[in-house]
mmCIF file with all atom_site columns, C-alpha atoms in Angstrom:
data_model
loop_
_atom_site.group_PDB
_atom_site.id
_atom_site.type_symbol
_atom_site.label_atom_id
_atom_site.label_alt_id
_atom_site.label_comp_id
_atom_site.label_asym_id
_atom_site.label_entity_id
_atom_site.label_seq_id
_atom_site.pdbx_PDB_ins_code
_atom_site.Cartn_x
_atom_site.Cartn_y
_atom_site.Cartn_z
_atom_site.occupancy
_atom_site.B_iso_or_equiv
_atom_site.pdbx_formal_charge
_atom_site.auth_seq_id
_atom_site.auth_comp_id
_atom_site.auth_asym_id
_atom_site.auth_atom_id
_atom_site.pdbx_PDB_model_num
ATOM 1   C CA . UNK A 1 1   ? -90.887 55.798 -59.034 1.00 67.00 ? 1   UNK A CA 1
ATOM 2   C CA . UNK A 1 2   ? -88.405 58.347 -58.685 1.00 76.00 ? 2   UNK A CA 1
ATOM 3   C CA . UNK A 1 3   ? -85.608 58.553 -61.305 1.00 77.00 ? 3   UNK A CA 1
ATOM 4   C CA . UNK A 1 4   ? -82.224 56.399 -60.744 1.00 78.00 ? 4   UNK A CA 1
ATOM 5   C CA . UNK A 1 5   ? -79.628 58.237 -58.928 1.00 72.00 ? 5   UNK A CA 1
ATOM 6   C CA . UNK A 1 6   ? -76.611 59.934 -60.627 1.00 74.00 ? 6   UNK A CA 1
ATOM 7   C CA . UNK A 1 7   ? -74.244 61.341 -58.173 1.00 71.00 ? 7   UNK A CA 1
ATOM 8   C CA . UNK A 1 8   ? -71.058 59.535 -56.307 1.00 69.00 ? 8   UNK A CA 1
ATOM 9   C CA . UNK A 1 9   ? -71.061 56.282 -54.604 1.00 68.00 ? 9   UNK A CA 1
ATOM 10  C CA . UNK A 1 10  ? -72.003 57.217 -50.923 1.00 62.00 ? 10  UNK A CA 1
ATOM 11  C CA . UNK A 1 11  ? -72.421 53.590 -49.836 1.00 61.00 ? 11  UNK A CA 1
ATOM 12  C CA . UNK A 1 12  ? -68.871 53.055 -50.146 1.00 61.00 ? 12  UNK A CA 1
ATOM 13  C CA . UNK A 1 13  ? -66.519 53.700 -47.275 1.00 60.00 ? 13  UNK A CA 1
ATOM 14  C CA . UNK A 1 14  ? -64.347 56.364 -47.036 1.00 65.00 ? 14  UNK A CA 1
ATOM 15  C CA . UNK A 1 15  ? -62.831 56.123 -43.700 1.00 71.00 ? 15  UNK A CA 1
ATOM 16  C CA . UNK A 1 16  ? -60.412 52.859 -43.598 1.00 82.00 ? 16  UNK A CA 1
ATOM 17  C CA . UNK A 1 17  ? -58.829 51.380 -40.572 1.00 85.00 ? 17  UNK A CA 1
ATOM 18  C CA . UNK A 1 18  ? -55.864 53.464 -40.934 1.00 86.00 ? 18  UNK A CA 1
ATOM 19  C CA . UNK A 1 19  ? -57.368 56.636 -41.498 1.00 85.00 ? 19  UNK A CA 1
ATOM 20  C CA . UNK A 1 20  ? -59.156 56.026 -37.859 1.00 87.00 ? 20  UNK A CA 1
ATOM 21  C CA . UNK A 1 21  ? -56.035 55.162 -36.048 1.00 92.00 ? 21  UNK A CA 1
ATOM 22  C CA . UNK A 1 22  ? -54.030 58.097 -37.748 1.00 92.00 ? 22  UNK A CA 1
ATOM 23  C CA . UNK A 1 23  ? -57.259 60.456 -36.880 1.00 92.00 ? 23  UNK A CA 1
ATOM 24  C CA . UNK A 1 24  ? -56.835 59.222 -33.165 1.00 94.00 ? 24  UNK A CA 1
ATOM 25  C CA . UNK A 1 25  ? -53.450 59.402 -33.021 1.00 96.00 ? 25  UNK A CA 1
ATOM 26  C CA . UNK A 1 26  ? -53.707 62.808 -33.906 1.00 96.00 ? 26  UNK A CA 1
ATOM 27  C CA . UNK A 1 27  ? -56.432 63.322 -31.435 1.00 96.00 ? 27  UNK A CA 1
ATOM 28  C CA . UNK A 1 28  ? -54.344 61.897 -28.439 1.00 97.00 ? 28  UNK A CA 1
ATOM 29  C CA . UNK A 1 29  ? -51.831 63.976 -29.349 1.00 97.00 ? 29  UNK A CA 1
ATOM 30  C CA . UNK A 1 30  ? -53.270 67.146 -29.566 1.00 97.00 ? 30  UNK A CA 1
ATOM 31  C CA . UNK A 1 31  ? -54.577 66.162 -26.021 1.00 96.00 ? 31  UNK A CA 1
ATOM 32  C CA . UNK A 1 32  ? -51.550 65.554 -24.667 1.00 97.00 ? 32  UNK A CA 1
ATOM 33  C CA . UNK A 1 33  ? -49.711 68.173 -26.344 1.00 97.00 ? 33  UNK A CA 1
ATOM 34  C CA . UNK A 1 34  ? -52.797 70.434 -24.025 1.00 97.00 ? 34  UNK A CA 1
ATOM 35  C CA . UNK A 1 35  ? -52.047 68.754 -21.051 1.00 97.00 ? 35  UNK A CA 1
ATOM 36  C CA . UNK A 1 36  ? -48.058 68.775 -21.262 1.00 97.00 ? 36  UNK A CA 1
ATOM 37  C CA . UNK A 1 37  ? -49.011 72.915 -22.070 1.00 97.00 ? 37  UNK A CA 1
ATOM 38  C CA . UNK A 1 38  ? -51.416 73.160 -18.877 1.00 97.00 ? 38  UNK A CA 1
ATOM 39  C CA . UNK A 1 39  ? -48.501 71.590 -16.656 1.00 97.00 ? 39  UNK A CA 1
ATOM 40  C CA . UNK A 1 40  ? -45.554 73.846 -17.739 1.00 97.00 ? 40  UNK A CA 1
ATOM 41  C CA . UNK A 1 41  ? -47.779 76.520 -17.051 1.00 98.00 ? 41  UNK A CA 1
ATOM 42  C CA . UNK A 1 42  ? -48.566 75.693 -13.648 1.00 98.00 ? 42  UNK A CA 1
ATOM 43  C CA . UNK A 1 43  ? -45.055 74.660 -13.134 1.00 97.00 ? 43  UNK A CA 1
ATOM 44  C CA . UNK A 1 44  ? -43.978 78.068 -13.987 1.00 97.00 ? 44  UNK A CA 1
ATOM 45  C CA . UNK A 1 45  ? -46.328 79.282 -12.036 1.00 97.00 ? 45  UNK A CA 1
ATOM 46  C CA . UNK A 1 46  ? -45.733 77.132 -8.939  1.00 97.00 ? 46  UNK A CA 1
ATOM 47  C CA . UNK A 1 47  ? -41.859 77.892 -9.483  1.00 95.00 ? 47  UNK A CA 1
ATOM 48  C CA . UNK A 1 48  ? -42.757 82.021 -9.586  1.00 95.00 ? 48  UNK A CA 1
ATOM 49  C CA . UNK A 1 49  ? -44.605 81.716 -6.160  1.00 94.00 ? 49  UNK A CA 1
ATOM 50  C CA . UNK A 1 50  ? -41.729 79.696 -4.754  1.00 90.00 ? 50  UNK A CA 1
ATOM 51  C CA . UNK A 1 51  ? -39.045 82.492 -5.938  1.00 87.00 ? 51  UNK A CA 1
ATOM 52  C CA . UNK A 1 52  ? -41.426 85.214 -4.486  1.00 88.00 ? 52  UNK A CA 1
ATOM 53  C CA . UNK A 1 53  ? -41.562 83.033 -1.248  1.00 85.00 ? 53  UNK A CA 1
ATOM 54  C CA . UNK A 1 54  ? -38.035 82.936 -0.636  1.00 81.00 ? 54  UNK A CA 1
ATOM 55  C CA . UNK A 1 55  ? -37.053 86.095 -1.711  1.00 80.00 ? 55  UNK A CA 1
ATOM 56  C CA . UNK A 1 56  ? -39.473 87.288 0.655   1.00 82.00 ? 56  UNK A CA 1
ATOM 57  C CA . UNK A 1 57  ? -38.228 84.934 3.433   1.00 79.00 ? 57  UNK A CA 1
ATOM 58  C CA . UNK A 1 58  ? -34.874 86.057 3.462   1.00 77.00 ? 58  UNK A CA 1
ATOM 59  C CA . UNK A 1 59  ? -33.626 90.162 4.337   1.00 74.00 ? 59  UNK A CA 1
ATOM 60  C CA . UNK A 1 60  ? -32.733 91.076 1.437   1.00 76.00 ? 60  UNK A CA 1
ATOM 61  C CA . UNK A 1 61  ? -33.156 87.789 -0.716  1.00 74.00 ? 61  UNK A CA 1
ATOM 62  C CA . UNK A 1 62  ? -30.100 86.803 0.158   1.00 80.00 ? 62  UNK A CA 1
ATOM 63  C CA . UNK A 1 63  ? -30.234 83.195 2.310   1.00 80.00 ? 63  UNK A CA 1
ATOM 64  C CA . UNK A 1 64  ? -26.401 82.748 2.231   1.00 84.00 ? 64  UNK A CA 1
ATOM 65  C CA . UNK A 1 65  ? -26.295 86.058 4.580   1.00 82.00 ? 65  UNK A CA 1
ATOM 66  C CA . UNK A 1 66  ? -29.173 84.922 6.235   1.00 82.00 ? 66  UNK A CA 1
ATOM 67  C CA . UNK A 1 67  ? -27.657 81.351 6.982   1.00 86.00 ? 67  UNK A CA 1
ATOM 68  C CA . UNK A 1 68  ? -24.333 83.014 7.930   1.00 87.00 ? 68  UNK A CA 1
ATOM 69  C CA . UNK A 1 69  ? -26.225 85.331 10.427  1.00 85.00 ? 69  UNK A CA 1
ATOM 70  C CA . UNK A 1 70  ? -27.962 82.416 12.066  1.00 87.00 ? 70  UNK A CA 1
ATOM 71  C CA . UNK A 1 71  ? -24.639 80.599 12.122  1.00 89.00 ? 71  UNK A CA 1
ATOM 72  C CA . UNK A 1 72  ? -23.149 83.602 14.383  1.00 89.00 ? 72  UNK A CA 1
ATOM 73  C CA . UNK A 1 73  ? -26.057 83.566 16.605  1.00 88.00 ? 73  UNK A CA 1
ATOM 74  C CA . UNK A 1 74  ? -25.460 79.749 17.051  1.00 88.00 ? 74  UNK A CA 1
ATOM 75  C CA . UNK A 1 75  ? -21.833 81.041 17.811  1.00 85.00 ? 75  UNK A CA 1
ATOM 76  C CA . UNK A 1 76  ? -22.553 83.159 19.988  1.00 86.00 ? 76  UNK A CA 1
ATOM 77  C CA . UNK A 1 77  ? -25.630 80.865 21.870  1.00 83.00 ? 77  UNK A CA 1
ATOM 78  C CA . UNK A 1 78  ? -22.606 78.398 22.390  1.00 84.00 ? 78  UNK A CA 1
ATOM 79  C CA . UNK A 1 79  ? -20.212 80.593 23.648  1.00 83.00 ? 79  UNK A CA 1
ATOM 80  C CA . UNK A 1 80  ? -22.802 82.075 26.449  1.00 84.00 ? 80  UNK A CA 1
ATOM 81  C CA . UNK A 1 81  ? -23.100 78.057 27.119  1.00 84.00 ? 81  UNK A CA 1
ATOM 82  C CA . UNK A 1 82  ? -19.167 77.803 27.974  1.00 86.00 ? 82  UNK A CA 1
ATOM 83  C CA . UNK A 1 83  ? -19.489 81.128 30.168  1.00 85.00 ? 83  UNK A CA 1
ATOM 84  C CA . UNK A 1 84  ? -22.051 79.864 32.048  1.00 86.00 ? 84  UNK A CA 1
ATOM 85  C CA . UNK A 1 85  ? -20.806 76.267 32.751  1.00 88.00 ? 85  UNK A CA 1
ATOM 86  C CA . UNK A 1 86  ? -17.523 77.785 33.408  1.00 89.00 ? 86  UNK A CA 1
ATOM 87  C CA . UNK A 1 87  ? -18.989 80.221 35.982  1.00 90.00 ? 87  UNK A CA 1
ATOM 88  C CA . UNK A 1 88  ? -21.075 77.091 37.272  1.00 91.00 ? 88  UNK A CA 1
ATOM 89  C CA . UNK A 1 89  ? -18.435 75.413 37.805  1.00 91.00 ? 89  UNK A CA 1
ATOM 90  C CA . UNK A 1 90  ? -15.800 77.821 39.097  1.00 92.00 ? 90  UNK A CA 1
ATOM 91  C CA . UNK A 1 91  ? -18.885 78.830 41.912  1.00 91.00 ? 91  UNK A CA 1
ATOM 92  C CA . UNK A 1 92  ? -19.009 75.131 42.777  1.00 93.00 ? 92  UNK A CA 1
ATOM 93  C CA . UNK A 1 93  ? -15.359 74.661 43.246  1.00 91.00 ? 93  UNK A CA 1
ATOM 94  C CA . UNK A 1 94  ? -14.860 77.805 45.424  1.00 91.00 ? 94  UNK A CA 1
ATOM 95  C CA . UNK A 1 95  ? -18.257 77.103 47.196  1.00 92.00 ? 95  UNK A CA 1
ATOM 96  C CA . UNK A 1 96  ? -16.075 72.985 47.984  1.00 93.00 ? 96  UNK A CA 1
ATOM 97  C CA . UNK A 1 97  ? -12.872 75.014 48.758  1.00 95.00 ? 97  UNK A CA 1
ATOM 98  C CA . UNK A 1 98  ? -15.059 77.157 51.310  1.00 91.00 ? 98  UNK A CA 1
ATOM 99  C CA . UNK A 1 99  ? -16.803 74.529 53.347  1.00 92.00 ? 99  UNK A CA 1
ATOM 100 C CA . UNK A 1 100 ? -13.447 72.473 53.539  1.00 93.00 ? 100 UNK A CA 1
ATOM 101 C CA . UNK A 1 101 ? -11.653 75.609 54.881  1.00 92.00 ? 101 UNK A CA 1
ATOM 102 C CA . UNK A 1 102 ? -14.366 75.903 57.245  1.00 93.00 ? 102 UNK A CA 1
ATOM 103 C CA . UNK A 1 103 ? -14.591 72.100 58.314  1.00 93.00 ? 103 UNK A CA 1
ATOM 104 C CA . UNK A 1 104 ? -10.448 72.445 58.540  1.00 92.00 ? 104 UNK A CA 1
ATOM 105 C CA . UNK A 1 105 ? -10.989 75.694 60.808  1.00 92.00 ? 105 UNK A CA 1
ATOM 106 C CA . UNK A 1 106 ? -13.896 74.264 62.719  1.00 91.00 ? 106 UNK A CA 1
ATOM 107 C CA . UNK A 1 107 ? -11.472 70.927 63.325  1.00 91.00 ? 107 UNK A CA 1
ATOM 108 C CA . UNK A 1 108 ? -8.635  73.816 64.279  1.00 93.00 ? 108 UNK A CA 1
ATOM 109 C CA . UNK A 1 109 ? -11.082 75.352 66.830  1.00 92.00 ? 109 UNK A CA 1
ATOM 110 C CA . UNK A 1 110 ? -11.995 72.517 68.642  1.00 91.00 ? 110 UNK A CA 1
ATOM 111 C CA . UNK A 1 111 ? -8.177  71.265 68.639  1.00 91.00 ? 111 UNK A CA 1
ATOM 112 C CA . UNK A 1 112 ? -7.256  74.046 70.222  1.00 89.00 ? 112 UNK A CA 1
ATOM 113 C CA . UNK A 1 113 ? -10.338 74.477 72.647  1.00 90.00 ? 113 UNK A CA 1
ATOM 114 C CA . UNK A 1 114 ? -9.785  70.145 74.020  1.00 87.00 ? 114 UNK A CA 1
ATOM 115 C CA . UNK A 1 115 ? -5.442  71.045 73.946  1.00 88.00 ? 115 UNK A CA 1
ATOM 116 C CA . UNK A 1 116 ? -6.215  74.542 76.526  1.00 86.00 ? 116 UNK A CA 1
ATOM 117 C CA . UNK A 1 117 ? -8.708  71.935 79.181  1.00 77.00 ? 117 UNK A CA 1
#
């Protein structure tokens, strides 16, 4: 037989119940304290590429110039729009004055040409 053994207890336990929830508590939090890490840095980076975007979007970087340029074009756009109905308009009007000056001569004419029989 071999001789009785001397060293420590290895039969007992040394991990309790609370030593395994604090070693998984630890565990999920390292994990999450990774993942919270992984999304700042992509959130960063998706923030970076959004700057770059519209800094590259607008002349200059500057969107409150661009906005105020597009607002003068609109300006502008609209005020072509009142010329042109205004010119539309005007045409028709002098195109009704012109046939009812012709219908009035035309009725004229053929007063004067049934008054001379």
């Amino acid at each position: 037989m071999s001789p009785p053994y001397d060293g420590p207890e290895r039969r007992e336990s040394t991990l309790t119940e609370d030593r395994v929830k604090l070693m998984i508590q630890e565990a999920v939090q390292t994990a999450l304290t990774a993942h919270e890490q992984h999304l700042m840095q992509h959130m960063d980076r998706q923030f970076a590429s959004l700057r770059h975007t519209f800094s590259e979007a607008f002349p200059g970087g500057d969107p409150h110039g661009h906005r105020l340029a597009h607002e003068k074009l609109i300006a502008n756009a609209s005020w072509w729009d009142r010329v042109k109905s205004d010119a539309v308009g005007k045409a028709t009007a002098a195109g009704l004055w012109a046939v009812i000056v012709f219908l009035c001569v035309a009725a004229w004419e053929h007063i004067k040409q049934e008054a001379k029989k």
